[in-house]
CSV table of C-alpha atoms in Angstrom, one decimal:
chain,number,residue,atom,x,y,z
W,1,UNK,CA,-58.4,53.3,-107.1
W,2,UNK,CA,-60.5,50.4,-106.1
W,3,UNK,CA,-63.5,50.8,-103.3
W,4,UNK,CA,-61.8,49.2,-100.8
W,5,UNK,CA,-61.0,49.1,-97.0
W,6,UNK,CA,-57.8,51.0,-97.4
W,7,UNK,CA,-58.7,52.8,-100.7
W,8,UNK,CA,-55.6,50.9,-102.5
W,9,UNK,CA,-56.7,47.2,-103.0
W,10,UNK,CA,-56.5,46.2,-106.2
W,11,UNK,CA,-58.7,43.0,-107.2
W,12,UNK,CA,-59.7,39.2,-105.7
W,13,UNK,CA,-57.0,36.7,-104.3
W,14,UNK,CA,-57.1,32.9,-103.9
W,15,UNK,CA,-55.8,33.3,-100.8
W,16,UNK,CA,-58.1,33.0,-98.3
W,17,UNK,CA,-59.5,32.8,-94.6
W,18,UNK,CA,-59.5,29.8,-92.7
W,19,UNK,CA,-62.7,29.2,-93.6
W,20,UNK,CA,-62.6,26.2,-96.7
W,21,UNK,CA,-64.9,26.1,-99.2
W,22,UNK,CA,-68.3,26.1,-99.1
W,23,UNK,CA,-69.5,24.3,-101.6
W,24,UNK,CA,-67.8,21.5,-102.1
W,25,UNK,CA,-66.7,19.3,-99.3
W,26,UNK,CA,-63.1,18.8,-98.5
W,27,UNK,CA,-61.4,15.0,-98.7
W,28,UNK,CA,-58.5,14.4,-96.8
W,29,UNK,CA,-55.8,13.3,-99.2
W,30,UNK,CA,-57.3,13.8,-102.6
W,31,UNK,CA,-55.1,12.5,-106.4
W,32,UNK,CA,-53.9,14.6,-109.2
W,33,UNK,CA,-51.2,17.0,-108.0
W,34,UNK,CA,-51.4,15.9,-104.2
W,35,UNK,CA,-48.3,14.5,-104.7
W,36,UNK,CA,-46.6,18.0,-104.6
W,37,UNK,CA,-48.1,19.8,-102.0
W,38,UNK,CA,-46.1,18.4,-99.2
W,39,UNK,CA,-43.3,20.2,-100.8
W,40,UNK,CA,-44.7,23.7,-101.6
W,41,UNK,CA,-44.0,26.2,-98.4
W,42,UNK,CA,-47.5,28.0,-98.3
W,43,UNK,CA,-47.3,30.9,-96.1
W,44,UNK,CA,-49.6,31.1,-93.0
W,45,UNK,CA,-52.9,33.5,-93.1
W,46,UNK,CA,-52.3,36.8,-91.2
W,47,UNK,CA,-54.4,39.2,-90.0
W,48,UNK,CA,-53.7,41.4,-92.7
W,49,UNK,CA,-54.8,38.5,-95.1
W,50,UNK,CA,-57.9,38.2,-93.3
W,51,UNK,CA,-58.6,42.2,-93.7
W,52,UNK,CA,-57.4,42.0,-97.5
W,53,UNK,CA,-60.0,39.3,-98.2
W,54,UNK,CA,-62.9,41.1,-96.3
W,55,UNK,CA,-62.3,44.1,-98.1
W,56,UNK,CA,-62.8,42.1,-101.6
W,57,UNK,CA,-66.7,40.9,-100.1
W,58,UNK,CA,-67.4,44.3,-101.0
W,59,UNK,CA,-69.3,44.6,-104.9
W,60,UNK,CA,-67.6,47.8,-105.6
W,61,UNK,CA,-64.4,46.5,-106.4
W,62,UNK,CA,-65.5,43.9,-108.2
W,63,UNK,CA,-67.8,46.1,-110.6
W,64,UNK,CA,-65.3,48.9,-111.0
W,65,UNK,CA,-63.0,45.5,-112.5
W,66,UNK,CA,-65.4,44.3,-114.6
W,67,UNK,CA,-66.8,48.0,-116.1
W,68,UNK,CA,-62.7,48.1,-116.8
W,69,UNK,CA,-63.2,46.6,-120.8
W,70,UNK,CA,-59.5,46.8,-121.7
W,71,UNK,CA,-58.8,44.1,-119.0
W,72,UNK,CA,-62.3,42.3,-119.5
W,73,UNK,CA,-62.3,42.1,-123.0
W,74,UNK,CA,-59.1,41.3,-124.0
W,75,UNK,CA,-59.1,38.3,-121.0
W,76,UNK,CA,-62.1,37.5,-122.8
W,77,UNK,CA,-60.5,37.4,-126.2
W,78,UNK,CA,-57.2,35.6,-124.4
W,79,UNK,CA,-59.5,32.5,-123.6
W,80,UNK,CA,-61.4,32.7,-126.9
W,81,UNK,CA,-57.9,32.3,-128.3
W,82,UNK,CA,-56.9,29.4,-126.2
W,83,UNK,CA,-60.2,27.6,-127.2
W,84,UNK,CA,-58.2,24.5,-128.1
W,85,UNK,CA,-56.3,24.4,-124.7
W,86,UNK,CA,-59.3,25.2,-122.8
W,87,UNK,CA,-61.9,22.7,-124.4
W,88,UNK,CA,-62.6,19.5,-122.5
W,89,UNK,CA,-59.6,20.3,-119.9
W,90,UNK,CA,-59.8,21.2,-116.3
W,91,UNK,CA,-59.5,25.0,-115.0
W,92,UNK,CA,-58.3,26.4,-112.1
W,93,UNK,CA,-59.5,30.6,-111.8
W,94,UNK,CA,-57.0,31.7,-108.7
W,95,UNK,CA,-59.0,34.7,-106.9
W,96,UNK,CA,-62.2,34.6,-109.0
W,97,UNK,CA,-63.9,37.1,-107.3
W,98,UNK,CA,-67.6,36.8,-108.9
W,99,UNK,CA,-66.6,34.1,-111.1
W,100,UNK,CA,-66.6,35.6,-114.5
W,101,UNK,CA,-63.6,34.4,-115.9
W,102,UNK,CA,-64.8,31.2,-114.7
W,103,UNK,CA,-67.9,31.5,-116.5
W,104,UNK,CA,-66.0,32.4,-119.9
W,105,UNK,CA,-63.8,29.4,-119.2
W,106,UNK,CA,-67.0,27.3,-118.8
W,107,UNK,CA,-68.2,28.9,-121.9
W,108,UNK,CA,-65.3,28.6,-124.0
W,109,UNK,CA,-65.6,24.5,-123.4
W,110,UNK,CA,-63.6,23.6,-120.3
W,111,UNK,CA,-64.9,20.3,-119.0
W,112,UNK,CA,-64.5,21.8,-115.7
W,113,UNK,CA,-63.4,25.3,-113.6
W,114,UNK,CA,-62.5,25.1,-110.2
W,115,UNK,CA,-62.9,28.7,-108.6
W,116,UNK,CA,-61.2,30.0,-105.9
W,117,UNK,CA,-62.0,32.7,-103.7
W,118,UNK,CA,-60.9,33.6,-100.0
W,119,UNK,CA,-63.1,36.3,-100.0
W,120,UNK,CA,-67.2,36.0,-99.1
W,121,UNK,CA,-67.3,37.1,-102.5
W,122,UNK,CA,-67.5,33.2,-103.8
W,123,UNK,CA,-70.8,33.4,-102.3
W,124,UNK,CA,-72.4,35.2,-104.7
W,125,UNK,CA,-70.4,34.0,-107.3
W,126,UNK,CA,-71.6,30.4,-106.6
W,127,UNK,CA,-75.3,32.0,-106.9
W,128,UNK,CA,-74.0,33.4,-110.2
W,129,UNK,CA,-72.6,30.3,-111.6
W,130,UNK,CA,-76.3,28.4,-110.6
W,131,UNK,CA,-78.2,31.3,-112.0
W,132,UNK,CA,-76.3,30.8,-115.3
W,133,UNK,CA,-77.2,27.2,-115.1
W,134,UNK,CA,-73.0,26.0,-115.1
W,135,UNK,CA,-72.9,24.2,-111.7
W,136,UNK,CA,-72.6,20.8,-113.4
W,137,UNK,CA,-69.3,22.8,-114.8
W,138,UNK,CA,-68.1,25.2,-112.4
W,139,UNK,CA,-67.2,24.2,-108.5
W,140,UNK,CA,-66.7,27.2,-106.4
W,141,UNK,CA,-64.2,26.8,-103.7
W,142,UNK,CA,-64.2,29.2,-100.8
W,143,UNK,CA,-60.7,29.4,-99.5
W,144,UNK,CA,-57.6,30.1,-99.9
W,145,UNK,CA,-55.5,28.2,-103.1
W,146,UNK,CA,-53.3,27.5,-101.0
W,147,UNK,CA,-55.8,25.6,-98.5
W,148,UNK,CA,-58.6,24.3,-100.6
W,149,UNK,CA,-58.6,20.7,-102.1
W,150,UNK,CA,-58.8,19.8,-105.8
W,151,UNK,CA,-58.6,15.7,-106.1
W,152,UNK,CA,-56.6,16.0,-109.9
W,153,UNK,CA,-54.3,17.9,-112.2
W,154,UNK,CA,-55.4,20.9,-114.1
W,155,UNK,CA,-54.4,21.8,-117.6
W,156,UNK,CA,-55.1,25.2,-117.5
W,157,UNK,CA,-54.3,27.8,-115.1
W,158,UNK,CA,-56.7,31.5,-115.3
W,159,UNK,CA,-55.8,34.6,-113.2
W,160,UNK,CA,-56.1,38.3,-113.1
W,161,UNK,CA,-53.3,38.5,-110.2
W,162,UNK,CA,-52.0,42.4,-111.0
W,163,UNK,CA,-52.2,45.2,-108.6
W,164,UNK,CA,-51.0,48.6,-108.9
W,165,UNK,CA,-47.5,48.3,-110.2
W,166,UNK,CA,-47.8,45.2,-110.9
W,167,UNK,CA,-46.4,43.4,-107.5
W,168,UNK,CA,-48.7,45.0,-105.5
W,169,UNK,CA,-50.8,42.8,-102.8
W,170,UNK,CA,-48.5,40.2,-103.7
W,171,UNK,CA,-51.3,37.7,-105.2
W,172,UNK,CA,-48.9,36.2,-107.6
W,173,UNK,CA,-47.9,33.9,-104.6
W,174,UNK,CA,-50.9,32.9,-105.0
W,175,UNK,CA,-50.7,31.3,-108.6
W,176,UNK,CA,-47.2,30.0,-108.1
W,177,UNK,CA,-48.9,28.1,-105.5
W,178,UNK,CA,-51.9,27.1,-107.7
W,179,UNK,CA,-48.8,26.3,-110.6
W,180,UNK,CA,-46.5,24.2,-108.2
W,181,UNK,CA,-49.7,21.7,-106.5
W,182,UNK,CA,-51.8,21.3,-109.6
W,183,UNK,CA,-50.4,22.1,-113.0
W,184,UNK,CA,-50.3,19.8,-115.5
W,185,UNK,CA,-46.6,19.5,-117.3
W,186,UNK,CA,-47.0,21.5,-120.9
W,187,UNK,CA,-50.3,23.3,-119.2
W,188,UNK,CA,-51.4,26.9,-119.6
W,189,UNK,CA,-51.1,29.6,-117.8
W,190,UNK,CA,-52.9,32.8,-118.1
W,191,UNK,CA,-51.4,35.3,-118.6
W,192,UNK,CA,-48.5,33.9,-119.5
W,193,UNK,CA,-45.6,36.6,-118.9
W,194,UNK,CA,-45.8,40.6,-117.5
W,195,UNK,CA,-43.2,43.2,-117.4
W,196,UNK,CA,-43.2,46.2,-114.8
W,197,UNK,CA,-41.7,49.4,-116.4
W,198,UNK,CA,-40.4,52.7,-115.1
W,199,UNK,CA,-39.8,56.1,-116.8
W,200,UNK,CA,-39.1,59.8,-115.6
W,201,UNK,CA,-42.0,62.0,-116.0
W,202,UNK,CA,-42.8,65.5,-116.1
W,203,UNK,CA,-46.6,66.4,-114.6
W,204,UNK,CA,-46.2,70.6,-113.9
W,205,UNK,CA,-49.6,70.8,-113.6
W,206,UNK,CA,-50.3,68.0,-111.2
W,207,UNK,CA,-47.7,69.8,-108.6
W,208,UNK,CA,-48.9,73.4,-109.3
W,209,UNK,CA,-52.3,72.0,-108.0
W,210,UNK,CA,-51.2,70.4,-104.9
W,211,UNK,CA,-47.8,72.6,-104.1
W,212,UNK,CA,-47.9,75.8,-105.6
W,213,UNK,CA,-51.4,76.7,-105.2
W,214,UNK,CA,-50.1,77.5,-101.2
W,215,UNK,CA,-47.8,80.4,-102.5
W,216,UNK,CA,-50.6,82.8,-103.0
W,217,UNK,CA,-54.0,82.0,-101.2
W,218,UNK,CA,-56.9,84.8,-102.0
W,219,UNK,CA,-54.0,87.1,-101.9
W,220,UNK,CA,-52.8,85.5,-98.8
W,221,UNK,CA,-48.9,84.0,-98.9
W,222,UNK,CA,-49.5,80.3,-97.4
W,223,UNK,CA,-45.7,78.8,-98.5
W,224,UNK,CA,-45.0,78.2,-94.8
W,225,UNK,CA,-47.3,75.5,-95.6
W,226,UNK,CA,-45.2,73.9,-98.8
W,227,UNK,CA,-43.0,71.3,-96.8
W,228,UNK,CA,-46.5,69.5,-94.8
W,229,UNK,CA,-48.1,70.0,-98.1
W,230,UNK,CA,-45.3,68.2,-100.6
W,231,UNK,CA,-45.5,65.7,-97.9
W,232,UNK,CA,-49.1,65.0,-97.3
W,233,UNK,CA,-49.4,65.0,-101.5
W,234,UNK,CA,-46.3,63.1,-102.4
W,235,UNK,CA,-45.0,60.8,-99.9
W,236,UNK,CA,-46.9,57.9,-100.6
W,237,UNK,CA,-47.2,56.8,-104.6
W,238,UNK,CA,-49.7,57.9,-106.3
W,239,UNK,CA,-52.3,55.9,-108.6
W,240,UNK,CA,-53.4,58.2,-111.4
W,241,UNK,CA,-53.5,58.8,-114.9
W,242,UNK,CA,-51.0,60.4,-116.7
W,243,UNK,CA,-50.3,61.2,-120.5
W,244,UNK,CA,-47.8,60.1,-122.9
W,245,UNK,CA,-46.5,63.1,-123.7
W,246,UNK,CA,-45.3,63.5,-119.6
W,247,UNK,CA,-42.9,60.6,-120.4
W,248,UNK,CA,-39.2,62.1,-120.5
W,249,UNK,CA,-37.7,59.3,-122.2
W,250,UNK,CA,-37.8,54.8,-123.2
W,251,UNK,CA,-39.2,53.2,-120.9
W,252,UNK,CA,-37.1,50.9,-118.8
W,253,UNK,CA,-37.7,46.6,-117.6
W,254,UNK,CA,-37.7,46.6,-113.7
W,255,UNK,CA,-38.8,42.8,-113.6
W,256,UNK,CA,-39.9,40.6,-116.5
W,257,UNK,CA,-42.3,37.8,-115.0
W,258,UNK,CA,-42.4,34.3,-116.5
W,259,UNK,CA,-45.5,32.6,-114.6
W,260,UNK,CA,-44.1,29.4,-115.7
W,261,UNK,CA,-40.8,29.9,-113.7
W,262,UNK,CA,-40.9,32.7,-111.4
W,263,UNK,CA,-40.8,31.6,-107.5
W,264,UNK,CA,-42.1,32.9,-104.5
W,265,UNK,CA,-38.5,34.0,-103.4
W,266,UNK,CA,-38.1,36.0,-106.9
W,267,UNK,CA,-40.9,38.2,-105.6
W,268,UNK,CA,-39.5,39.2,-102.0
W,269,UNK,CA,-37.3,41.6,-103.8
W,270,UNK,CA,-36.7,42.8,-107.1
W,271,UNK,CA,-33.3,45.2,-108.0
W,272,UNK,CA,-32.8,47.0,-111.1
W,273,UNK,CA,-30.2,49.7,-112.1
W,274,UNK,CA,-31.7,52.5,-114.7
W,275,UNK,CA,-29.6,54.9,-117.1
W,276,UNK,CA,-32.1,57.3,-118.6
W,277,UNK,CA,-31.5,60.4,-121.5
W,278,UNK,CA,-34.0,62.6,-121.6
W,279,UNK,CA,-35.7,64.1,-124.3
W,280,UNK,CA,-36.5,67.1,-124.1
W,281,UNK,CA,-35.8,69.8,-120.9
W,282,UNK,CA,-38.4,70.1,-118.6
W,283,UNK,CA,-38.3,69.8,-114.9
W,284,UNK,CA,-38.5,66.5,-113.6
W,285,UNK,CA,-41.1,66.0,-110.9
W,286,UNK,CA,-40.5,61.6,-110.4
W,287,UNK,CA,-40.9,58.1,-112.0
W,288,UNK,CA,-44.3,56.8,-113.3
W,289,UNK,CA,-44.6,52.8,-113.0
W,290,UNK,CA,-46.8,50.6,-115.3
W,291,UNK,CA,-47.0,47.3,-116.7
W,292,UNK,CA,-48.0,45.1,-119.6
W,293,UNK,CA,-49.4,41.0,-119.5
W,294,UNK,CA,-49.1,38.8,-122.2
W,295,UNK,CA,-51.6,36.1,-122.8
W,296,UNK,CA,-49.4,33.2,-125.1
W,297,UNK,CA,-49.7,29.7,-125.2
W,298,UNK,CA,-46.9,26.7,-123.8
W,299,UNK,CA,-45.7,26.2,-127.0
W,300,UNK,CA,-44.3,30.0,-127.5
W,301,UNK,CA,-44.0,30.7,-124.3
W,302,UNK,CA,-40.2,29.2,-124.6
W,303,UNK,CA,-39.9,31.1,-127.5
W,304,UNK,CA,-38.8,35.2,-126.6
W,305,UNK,CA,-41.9,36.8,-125.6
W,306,UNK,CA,-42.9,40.4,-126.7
W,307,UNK,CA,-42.8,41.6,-123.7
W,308,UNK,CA,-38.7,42.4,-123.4
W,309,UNK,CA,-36.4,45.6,-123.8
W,310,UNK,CA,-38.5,48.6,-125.4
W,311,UNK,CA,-37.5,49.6,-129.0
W,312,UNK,CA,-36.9,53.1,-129.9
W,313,UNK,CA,-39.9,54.1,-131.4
W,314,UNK,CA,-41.4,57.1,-129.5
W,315,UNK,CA,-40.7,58.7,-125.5
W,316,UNK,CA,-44.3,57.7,-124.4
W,317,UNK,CA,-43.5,54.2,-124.6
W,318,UNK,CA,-45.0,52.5,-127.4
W,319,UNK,CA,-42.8,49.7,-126.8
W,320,UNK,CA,-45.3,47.1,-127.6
W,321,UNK,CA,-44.9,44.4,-130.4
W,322,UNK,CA,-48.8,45.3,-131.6
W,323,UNK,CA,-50.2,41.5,-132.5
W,324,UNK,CA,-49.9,41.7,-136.8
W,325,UNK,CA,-51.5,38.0,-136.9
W,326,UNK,CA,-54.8,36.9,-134.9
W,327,UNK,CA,-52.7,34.0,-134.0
W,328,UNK,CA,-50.2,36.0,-131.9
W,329,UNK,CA,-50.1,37.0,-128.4
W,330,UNK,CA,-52.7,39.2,-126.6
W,331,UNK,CA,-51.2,41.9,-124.4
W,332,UNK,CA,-52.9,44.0,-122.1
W,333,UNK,CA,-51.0,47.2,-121.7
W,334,UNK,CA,-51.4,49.8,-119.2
W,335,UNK,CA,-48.8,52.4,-120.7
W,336,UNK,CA,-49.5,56.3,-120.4
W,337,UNK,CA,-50.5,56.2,-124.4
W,338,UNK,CA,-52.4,52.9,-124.1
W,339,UNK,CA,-56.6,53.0,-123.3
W,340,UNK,CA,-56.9,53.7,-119.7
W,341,UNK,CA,-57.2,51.2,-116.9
W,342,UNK,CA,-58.6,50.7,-113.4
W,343,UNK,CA,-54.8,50.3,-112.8
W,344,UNK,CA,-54.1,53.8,-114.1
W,345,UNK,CA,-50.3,53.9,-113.3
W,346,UNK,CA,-47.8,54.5,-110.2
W,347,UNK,CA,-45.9,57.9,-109.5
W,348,UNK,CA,-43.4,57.8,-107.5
W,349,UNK,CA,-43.3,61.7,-106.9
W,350,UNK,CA,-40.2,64.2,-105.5
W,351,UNK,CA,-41.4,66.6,-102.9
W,352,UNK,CA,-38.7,68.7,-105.4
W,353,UNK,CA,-38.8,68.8,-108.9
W,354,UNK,CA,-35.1,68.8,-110.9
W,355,UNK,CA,-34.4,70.5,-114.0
W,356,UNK,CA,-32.6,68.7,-116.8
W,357,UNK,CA,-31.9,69.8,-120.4
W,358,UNK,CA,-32.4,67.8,-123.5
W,359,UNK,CA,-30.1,64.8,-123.3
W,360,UNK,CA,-29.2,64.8,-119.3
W,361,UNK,CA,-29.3,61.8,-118.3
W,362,UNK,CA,-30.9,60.1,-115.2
W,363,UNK,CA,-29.4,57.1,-113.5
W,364,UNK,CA,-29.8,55.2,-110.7
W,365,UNK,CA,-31.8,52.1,-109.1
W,366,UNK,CA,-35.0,51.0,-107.6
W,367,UNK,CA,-35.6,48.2,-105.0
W,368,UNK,CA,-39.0,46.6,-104.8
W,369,UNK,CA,-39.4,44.2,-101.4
W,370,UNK,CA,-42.5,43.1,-99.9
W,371,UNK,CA,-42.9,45.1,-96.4
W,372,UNK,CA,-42.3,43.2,-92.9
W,373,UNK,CA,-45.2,44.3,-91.4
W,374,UNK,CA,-47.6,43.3,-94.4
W,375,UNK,CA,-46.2,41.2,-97.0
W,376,UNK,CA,-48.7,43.0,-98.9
W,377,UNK,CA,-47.4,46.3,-99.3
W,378,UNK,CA,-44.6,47.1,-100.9
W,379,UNK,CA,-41.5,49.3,-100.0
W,380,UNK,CA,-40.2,51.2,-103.1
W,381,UNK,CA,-36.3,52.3,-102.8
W,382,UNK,CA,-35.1,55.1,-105.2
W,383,UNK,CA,-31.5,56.0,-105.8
W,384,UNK,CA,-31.0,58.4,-108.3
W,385,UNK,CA,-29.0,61.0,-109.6
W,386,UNK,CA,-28.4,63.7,-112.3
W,387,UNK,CA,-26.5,67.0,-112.8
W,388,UNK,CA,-24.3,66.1,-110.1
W,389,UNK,CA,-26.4,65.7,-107.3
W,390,UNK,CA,-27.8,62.3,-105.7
W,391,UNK,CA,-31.3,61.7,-104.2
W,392,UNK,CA,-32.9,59.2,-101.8
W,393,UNK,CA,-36.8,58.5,-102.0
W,394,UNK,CA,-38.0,55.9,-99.7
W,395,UNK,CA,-41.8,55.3,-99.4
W,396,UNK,CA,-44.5,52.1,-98.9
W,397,UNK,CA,-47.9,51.5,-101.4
W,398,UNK,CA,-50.2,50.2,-99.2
């Protein structure tokens, strides 16, 4: 998990304190896309905003993202890839934390990067853009995207907006925002699409270490202890690693993301109903969460992306068109069998495992909604059933 306040932050946000940027001073009015902001609803800052950003000022997060290659490298490669939208257009890096992508942008051509940070964290990334000699390309803009000022349209749009499960700390606001005041018709958006999956897993090992280890302590029976310690271990989700081969069956879509489209409202809940078979009999312990982004251009983004309805090809989830041309798609996976991530993925874990056989299959549905008290966290509802009994698992990432 990231180095954060709470231990569960994921990544920078160009949301921001009241504070505006820094380093460039703000115009009342200003051209280019001012003509839509008066129709965007922006949502205030909270407290909780105001703790979410401080907690990014911190370098720890920031270099535990950046020592993460898989994301690094392949956003890298994405704007290598989209050279010819980036060259001699105007960027806009939503939460750019110590500017990096920014830099690449700036590297890769662009004629100009705004970057936008809420967090104190622009600070040094303005001393990193100077250092690197780019100020002439890159303005650093301390504040939230949905506060600071840019005086014209952008063609491209840069982000890396995930958190754990995807929706987490709900930063895609964040780039809807940055899409809907300054994005130029036919611009770019990156990445272009995500899915969030689910799947039922099996992980014995995990909950002989943190359950049954109390049945027999030095000889000592501890079980009275089992119910406070299946709650203090699994009533929260858990970010962690797991393998492919702990994956009972496909992989379902909970929510396909098209950051050309989705709105705000899209993200305040998200429904989906699951029918799962599983493979093979093993006792079910809960569902594991993950996602892949997809890094395509305007032009194919109205063509069917990748990212869509597994196929059948193995129970890990290798459900991934893999790119046969350079020209195709990057996607950045963070599936059990994939390289690992800084994301890891999301169990959602039963303080009781279930037995099914080969072929039983799981059904049910799982509701996603941005919590009351912090928009965010997110409150995870779980309706499921199999071999005739039905469950309830309610619980917050936060």
């Amino acid at each position: 998990m990231e180095g954060s306040s709470n231990g569960n932050h994921h990544h920078t946000d160009g949301g921001a304190t009241a504070q505006m940027n820094h380093f460039r001073p703000t115009k009342p009015g200003g051209g280019g896309g001012r003509s839509r902001v008066s129709r965007i609803q922006t949502p205030p800052c909270t407290e909780f905003d105001k703790a979410y950003f401080q907690s990014y000022s911190h370098v720890g997060i920031h270099e535990e993202m950046i020592k993460d290659r898989v994301r690094t490298e392949t956003y890298r490669s994405a704007i290598l890839q989209h050279r010819s939208h980036i060259e001699g257009k105007v960027v806009v890096d939503v939460g750019c934390g110590t500017g990096i992508l920014s830099i690449f942008c700036a590297q890769a051509g662009a004629k100009r990067v705004y970057a936008v940070d809420a967090s104190a964290i622009a600070l040094q990334a303005n001393d990193v853009v100077k250092a690197n000699n780019l100020s002439d390309k890159v303005i650093v803009l301390h504040g939230r995207v949905e506060d600071v000022q840019i005086d014209e349209e952008v063609d491209v749009i840069i982000s890396e907006w995930m958190g754990y499960m995807l929706l987490y700390e709900s930063m895609l606001g964040s780039v809807i925002v940055a899409r809907d005041r300054w994005l130029k018709p036919g611009g770019l958006i990156l990445p272009s699409n995500a899915v969030l999956y689910m799947a039922p897993v099996t992980h014995p090992d995990r909950y002989a270490e943190s359950i049954d280890f109390w049945r027999n302590v030095y000889g000592i029976d501890m079980s009275p202890i089992l119910p406070l310690a299946k709650q203090c271990a699994f009533e929260e989700p858990c970010v962690e690693t797991i393998s492919g081969e702990s994956v009972l069956t496909w992989p379902h879509v909970v929510k396909h993301v098209d950051c050309y489209t989705i709105t705000y409202q899209e993200l305040q809940s998200v429904t989906a109903s699951f029918k799962f078979q599983s493979m093979m009999r093993a006792p079910l312990h809960g569902f594991a969460f993950w996602f892949d982004v997809e890094f395509s251009g305007p032009a194919n983004n109205e063509e069917a992306s990748s990212l869509t309805e597994p196929p059948k090809t193995n129970p890990s989830g290798s459900h991934r068109r893999k790119r046969a041309h350079p020209d195709e798609a990057l996607v950045l996976s963070t599936a059990p069998e994939d390289p690992p991530t800084h994301w890891q993925q999301t169990m959602v874990y039963f303080y009781d495992p279930i037995d099914v056989e080969q072929d039983q299959v799981i059904d049910g549905s799982v509701t996603l909604t941005q919590s009351k008290e912090n928009a965010r966290f997110m409150n995870i509802h779980l309706e499921y059933a199999s071999g005739g009994r039905s469950f309830v698992k309610e619980c917050v990432l936060r």
